[in-house]
Coordinates of N, CA, C and O in Angstrom, one line a residue:
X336 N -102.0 74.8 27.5 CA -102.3 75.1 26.1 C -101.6 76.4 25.7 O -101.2 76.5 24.6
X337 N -101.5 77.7 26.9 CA -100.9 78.6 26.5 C -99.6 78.4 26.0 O -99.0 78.9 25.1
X338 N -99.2 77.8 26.7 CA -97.3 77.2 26.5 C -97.1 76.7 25.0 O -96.2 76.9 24.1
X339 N -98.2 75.8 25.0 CA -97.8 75.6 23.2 C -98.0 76.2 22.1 O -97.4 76.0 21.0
X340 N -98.8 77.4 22.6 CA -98.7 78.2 21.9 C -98.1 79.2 21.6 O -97.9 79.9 20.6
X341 N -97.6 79.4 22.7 CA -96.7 80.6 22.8 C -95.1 79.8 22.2 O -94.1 80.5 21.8
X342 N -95.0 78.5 22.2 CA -93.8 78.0 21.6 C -94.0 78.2 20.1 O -93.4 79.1 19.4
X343 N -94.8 77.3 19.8 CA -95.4 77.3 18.4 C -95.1 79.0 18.0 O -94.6 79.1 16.9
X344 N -95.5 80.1 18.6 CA -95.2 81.3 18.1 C -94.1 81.5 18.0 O -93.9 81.8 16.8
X345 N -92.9 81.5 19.0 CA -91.7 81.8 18.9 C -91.1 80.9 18.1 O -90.1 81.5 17.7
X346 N -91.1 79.2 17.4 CA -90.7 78.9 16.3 C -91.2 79.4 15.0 O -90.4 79.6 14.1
X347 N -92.7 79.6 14.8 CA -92.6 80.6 13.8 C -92.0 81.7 13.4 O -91.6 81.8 12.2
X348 N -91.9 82.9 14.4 CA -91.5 83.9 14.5 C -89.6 83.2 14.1 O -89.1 83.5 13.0
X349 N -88.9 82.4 14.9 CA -87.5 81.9 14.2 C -87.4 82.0 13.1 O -86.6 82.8 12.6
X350 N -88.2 81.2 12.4 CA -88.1 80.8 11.0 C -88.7 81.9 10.3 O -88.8 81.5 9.2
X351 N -89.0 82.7 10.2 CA -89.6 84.3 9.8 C -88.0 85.0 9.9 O -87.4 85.3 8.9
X352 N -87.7 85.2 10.8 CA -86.2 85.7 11.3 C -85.5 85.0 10.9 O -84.4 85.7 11.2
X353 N -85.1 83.9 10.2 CA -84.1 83.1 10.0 C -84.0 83.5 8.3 O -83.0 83.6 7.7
X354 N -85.6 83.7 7.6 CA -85.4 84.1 6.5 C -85.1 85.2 6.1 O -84.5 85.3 5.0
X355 N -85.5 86.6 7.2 CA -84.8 87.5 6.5 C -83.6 87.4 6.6 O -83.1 87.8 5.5
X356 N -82.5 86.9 7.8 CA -81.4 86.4 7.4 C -80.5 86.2 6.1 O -79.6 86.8 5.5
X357 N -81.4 84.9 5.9 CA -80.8 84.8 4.6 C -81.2 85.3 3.1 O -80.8 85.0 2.0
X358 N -82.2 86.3 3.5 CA -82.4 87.2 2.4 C -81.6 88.3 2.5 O -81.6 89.0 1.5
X359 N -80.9 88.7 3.6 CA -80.3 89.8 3.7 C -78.7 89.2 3.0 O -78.0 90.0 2.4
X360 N -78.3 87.9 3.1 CA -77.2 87.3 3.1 C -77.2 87.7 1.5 O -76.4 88.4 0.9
X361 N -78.4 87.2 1.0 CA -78.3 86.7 -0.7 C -78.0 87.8 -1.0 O -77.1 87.9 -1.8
X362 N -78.6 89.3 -0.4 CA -78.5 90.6 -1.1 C -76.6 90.8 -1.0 O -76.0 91.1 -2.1
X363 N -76.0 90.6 -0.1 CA -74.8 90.9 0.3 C -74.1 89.9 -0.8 O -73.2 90.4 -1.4
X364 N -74.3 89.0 -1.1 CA -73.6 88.3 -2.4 C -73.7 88.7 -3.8 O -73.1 88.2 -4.7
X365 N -74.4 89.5 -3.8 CA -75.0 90.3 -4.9 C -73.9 91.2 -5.2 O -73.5 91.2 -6.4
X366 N -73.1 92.3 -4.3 CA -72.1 93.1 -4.5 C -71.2 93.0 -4.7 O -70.5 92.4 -3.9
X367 N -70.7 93.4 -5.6 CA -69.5 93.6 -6.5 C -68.1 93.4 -5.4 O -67.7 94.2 -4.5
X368 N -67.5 92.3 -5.7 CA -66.5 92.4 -4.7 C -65.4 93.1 -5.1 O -65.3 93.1 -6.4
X369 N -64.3 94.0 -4.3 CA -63.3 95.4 -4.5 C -62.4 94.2 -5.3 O -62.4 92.9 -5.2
X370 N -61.7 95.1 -5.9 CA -60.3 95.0 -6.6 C -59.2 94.7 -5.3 O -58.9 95.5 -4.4
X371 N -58.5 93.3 -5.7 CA -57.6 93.2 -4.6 C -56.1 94.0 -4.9 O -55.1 93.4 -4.6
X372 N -56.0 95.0 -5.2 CA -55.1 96.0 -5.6 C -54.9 97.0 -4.8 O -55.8 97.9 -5.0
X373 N -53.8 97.2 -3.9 CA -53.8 98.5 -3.4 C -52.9 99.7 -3.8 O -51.7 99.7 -3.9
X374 N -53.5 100.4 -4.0 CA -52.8 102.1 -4.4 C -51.5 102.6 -3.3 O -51.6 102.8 -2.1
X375 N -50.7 102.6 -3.9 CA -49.6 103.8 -3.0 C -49.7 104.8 -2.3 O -50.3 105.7 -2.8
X376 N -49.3 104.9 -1.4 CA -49.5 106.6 -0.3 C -49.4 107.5 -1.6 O -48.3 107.5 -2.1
X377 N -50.2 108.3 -2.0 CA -49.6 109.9 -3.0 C -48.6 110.5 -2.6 O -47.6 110.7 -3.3
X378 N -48.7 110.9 -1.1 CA -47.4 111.9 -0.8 C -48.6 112.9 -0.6 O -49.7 113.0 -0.2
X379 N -47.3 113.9 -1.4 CA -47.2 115.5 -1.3 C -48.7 115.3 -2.5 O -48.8 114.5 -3.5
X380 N -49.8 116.3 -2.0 CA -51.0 116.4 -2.7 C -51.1 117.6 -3.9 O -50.8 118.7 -3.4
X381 N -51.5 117.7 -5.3 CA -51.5 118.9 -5.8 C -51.9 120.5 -5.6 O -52.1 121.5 -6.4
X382 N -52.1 120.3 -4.2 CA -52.3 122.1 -3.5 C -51.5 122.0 -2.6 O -51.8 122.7 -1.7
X383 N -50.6 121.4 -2.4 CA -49.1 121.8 -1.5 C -48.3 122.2 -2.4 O -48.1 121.8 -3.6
X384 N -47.7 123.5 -1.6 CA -46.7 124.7 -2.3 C -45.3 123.5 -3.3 O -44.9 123.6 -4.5
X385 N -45.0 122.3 -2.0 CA -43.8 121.7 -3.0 C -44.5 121.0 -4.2 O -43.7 120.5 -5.0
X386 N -45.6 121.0 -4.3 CA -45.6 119.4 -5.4 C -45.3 119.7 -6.4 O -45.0 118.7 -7.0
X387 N -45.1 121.2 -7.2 CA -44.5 120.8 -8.6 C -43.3 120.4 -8.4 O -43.0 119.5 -9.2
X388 N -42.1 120.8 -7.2 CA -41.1 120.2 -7.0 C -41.4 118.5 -7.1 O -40.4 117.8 -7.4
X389 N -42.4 118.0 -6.9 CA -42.7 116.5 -6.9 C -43.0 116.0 -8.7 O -42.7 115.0 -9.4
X390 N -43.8 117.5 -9.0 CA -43.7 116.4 -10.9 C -42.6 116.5 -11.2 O -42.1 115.7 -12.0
X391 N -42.0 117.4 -10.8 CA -40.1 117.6 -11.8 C -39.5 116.5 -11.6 O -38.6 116.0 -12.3
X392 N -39.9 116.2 -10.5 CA -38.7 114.7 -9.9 C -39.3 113.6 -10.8 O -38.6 112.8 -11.5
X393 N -40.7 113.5 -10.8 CA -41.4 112.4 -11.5 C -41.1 112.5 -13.1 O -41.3 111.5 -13.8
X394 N -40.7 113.8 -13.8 CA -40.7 114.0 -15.1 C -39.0 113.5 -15.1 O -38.8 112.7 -16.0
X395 N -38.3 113.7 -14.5 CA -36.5 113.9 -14.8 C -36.6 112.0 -14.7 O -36.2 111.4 -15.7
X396 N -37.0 111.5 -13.6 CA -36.5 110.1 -13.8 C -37.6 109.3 -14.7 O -37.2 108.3 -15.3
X397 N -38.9 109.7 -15.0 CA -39.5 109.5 -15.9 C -38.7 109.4 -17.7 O -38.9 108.5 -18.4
X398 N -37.6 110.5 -18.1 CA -36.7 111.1 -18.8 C -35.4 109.5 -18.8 O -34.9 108.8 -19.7
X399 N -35.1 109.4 -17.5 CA -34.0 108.6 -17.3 C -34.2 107.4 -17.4 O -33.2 106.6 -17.8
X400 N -35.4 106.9 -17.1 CA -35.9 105.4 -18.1 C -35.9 105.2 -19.0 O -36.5 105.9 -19.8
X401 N -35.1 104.1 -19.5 CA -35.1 103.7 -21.2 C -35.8 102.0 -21.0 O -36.6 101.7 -22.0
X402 N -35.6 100.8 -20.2 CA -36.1 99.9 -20.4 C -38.2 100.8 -20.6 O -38.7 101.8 -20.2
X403 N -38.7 99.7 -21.3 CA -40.1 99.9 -21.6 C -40.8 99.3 -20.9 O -42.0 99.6 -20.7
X404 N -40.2 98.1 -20.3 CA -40.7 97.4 -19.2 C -41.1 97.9 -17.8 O -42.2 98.0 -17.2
X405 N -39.3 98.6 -17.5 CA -39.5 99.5 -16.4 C -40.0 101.0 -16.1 O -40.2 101.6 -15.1
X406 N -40.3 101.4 -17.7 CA -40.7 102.7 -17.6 C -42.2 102.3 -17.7 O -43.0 103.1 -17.2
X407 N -42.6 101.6 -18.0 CA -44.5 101.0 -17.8 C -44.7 100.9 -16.1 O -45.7 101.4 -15.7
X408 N -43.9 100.3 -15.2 CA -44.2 100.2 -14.3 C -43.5 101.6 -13.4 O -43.1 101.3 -12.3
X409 N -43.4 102.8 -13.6 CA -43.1 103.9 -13.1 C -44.3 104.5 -13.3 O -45.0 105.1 -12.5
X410 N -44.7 104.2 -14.8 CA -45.7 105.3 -15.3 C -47.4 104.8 -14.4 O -48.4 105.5 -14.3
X411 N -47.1 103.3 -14.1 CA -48.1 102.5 -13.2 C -48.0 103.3 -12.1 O -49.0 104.0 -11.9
X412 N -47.1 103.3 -11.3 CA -46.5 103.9 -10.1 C -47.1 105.3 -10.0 O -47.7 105.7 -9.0
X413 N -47.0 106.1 -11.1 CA -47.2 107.4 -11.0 C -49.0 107.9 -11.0 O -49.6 108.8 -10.5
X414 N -49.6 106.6 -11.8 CA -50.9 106.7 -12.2 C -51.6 106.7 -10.9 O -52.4 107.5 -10.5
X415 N -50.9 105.1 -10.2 CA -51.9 105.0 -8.9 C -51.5 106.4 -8.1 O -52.4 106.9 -7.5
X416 N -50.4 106.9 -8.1 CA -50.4 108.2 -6.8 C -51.2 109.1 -7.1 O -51.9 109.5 -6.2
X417 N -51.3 109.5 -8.4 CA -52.4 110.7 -9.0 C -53.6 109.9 -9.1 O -54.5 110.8 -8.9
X418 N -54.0 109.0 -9.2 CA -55.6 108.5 -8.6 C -56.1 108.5 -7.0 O -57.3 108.8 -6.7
X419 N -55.1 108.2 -6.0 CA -55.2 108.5 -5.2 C -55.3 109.8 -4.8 O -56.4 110.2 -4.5
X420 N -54.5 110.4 -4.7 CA -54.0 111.8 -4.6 C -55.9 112.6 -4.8 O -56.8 113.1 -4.0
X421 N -55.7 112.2 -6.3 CA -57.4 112.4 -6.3 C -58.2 112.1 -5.5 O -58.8 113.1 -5.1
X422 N -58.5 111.4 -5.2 CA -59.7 110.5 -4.1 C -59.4 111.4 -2.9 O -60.4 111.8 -2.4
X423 N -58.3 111.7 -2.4 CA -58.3 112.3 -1.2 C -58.7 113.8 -1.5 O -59.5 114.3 -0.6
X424 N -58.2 114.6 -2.7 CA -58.7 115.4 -3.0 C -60.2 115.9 -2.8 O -60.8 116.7 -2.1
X425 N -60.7 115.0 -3.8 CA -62.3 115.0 -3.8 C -62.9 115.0 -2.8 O -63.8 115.8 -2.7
X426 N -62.7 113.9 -1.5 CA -63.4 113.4 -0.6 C -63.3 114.6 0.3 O -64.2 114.8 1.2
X427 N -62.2 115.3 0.1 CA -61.4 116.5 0.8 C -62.1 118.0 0.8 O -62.0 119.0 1.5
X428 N -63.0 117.7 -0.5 CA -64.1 119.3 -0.6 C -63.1 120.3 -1.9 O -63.0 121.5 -1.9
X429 N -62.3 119.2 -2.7 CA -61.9 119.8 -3.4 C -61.8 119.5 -5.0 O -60.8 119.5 -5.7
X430 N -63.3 119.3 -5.4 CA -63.7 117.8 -6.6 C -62.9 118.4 -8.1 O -62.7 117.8 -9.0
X431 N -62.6 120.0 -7.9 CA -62.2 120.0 -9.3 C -60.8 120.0 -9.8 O -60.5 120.2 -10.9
X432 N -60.0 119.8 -8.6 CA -58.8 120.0 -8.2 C -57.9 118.0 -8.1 O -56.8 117.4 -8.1
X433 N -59.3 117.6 -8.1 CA -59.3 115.6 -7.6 C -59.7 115.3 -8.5 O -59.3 114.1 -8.7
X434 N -60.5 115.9 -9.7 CA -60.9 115.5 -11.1 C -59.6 115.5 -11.9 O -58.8 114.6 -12.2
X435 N -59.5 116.7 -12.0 CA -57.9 117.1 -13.0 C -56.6 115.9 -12.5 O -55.9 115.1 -13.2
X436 N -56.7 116.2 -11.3 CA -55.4 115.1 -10.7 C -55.9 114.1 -11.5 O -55.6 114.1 -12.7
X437 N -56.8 113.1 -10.9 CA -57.2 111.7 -12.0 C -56.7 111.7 -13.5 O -55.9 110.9 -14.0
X438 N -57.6 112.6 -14.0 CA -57.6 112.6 -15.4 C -56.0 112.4 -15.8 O -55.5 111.4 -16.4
X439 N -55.3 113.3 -15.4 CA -53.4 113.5 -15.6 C -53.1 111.7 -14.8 O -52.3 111.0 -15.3
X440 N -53.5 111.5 -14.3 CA -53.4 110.0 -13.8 C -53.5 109.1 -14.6 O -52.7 108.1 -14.8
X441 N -54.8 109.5 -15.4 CA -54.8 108.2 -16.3 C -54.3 108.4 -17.8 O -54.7 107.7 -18.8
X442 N -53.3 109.4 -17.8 CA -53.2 109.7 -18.8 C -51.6 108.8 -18.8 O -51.0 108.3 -19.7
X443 N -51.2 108.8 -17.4 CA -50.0 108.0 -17.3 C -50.2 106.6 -17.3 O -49.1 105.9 -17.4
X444 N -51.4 105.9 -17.0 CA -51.6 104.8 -17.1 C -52.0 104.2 -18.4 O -52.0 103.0 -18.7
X445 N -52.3 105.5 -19.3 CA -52.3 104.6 -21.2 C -50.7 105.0 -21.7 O -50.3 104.5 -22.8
X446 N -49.6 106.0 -20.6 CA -48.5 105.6 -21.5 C -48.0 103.9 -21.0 O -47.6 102.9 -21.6
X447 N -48.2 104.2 -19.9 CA -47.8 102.6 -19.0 C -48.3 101.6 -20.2 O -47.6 100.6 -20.3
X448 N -49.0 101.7 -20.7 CA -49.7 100.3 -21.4 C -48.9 100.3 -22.5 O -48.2 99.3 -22.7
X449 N -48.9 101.4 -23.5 CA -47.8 101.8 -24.7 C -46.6 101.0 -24.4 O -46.3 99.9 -24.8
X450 N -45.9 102.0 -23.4 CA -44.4 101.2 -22.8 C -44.5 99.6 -22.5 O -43.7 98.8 -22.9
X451 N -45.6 99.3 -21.9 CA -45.7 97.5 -21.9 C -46.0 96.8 -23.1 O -45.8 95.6 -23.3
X452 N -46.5 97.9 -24.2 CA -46.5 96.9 -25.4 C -45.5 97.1 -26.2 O -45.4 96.3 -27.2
X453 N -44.9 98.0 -26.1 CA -43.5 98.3 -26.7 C -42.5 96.5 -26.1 O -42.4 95.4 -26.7
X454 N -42.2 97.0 -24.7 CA -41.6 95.8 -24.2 C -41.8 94.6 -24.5 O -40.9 93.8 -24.4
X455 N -43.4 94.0 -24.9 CA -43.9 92.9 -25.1 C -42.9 92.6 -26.5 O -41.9 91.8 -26.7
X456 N -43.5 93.9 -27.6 CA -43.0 93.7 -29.2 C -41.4 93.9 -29.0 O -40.8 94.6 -29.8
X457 N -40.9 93.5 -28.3 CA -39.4 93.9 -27.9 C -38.6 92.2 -27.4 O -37.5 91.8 -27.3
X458 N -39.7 91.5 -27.3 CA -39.3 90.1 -26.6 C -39.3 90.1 -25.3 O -38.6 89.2 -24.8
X459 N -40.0 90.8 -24.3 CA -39.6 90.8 -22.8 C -41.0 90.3 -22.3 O -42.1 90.4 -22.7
X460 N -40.5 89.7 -21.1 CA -41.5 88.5 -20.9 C -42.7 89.6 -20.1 O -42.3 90.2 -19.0
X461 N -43.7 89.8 -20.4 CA -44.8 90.9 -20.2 C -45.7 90.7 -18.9 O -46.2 91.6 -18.3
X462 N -45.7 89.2 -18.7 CA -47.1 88.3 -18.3 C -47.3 88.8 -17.1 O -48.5 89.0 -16.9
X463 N -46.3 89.0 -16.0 CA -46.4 89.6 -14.5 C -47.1 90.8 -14.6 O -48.3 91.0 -14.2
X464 N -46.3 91.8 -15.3 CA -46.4 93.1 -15.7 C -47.8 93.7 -16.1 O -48.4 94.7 -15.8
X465 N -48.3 92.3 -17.0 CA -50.1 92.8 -17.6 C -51.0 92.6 -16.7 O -52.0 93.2 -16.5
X466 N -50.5 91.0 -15.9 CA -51.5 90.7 -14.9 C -51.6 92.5 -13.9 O -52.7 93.1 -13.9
X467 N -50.7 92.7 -13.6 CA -50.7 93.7 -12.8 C -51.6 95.4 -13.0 O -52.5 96.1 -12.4
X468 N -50.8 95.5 -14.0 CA -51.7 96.4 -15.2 C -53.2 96.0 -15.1 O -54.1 96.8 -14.7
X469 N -53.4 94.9 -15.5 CA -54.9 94.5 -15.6 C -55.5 95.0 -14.4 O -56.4 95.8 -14.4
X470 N -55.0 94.4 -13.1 CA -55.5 94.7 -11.7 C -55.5 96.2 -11.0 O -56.2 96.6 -10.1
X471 N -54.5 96.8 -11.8 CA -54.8 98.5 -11.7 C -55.3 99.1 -11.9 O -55.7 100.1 -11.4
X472 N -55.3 98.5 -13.4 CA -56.9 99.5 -14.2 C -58.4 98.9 -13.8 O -59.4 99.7 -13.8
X473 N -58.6 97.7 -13.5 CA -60.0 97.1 -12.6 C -60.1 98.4 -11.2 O -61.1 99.0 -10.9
X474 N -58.7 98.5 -10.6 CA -59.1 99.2 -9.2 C -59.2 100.5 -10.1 O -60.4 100.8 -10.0
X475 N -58.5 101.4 -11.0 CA -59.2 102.8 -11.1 C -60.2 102.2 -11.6 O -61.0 102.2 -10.7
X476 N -60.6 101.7 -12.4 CA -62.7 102.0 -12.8 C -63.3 101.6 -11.6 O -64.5 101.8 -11.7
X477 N -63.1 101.2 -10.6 CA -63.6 100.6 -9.4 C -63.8 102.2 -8.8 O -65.0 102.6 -8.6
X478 N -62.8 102.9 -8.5 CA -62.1 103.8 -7.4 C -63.1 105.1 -8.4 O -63.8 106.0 -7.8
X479 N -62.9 105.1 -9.8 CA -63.7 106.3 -10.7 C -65.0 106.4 -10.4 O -65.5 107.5 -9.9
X480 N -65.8 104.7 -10.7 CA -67.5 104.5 -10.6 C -67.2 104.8 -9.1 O -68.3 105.5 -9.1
X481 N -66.8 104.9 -8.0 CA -67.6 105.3 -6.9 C -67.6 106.6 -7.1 O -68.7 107.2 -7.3
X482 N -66.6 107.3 -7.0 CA -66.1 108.6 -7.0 C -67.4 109.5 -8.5 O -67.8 110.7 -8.4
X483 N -67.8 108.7 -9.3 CA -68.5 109.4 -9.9 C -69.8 109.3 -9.4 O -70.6 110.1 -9.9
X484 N -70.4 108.3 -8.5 CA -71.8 108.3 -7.9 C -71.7 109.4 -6.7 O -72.8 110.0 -6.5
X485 N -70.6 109.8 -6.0 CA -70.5 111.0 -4.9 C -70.4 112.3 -5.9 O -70.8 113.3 -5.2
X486 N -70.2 112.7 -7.0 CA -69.9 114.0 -7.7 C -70.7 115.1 -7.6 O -71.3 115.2 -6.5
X487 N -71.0 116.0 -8.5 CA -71.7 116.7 -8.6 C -71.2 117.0 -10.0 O -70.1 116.6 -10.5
X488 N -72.3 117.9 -10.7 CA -71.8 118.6 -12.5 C -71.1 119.8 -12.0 O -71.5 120.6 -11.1
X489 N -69.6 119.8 -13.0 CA -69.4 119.5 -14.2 C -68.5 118.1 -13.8 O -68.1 117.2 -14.4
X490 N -68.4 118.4 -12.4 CA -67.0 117.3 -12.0 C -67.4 115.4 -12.6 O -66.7 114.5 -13.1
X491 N -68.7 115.8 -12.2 CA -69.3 113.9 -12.3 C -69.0 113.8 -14.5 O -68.4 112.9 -15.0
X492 N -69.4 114.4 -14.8 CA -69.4 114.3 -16.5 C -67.6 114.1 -17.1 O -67.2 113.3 -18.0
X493 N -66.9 115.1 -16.1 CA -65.6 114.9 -16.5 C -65.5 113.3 -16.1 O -65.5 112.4 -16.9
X494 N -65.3 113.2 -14.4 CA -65.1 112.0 -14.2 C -65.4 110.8 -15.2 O -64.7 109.8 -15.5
X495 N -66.7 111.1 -15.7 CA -67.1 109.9 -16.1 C -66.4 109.7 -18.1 O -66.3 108.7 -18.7
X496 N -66.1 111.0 -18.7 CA -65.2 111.0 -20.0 C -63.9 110.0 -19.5 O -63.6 109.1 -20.2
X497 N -63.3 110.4 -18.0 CA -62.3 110.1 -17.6 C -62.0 108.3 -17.4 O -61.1 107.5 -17.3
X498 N -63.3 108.2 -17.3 CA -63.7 106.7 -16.7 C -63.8 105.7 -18.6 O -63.2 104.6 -18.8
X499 N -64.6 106.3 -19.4 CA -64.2 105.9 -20.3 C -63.2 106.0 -21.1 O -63.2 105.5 -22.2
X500 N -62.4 106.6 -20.8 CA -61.0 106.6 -21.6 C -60.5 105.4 -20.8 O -60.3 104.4 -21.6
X501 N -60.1 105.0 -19.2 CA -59.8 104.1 -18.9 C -60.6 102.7 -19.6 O -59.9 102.1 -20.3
X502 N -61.8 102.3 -19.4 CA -62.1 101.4 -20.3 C -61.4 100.9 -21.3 O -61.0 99.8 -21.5
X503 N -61.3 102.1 -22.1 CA -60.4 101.8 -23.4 C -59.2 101.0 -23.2 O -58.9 100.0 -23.9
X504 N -58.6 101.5 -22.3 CA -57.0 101.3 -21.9 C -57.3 99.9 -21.5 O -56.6 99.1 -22.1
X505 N -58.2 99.3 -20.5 CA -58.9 97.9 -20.2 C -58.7 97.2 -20.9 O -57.9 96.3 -20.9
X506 N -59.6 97.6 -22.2 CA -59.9 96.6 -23.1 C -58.6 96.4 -23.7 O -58.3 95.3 -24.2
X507 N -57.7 97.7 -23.8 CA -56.6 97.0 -25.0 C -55.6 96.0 -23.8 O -54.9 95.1 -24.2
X508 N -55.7 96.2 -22.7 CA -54.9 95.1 -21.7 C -55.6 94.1 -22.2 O -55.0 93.3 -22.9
X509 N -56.9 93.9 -21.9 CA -57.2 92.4 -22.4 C -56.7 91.7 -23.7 O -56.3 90.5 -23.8
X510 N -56.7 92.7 -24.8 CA -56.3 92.0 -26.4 C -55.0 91.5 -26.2 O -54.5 90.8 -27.0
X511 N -54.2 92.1 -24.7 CA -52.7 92.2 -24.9 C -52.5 90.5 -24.4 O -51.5 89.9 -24.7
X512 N -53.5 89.9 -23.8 CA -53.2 89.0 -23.1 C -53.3 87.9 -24.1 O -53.1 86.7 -23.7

């Protein structure tokens, strides 16, 4: 008699265990799955002695682009390294220094959009270019909202001005499509 019960216990106890299981599962489907977009190495970070040698280089061939197609995807290029750049910054013990970087980041990612709709209104086939756009600006608001749940004031308020300006830039990718 003890045997059956002691069985009888341990299938209950299973099926007790098997649900939190899958209550633990349902929670994990619940979260926001990442942006399949990866950011570029930054490089040289904005508290290393060379980096303004690094915006000069980025401003002179920034200068020497004339397609609008290809100057959107430079100014893409440039956006992700100063978002990153940021992220390592911040995570780095250095949030107001990783703020500023960002913000200058996304300031190159609303020219990138300009220049792609220049190119669009120009006849040039856009479609690769926006999909992509689209998937960069999902990873910064992705890469912002975390980075603004770790912050502190005044950095988390900038961050988050910073975070709705990209929105903006979002929404007009969407209209573009």
């Amino acid at each position: 008699m003890k045997k059956i019960i002691l069985v009888l216990l341990f299938i209950a106890f299973g099926f007790l265990f098997k649900a939190d299981v899958q209550a633990a599962s349902l929670q994990l489907n619940v979260v926001a799955t990442p942006v399949e977009y990866f950011l570029p190495y930054p490089g040289i970070l904005p508290d290393h002695l060379l980096y303004p040698l690094k915006t000069l280089r980025d401003k002179i061939m920034d200068f020497f682009i004339k397609d609008p197609l290809k100057k959107a995807e430079f100014e893409l290029l440039t956006a992700d390294k100063r978002l990153g750049a940021g992220k390592v910054l911040m995570e780095g013990g250095k949030p107001e220094l990783g703020e500023t970087t960002i913000s200058k980041g996304e300031k190159y990612l609303e020219q990138a959009i300009l220049n792609l709709e220049k190119a669009k209104n120009g006849g040039e086939k856009t479609d690769e270019a926006l999909d992509k756009m689209s998937k960069a600006t999902q990873k910064h608001l992705e890469i912002i909202d975390e980075l603004i749940t770790k912050a502190q004031e005044p950095t988390k308020t900038n961050l988050t001005k910073t975070m709705e300006g990209t929105q903006k830039i979002y929404q007009k990718i969407l209209g573009m499509k």
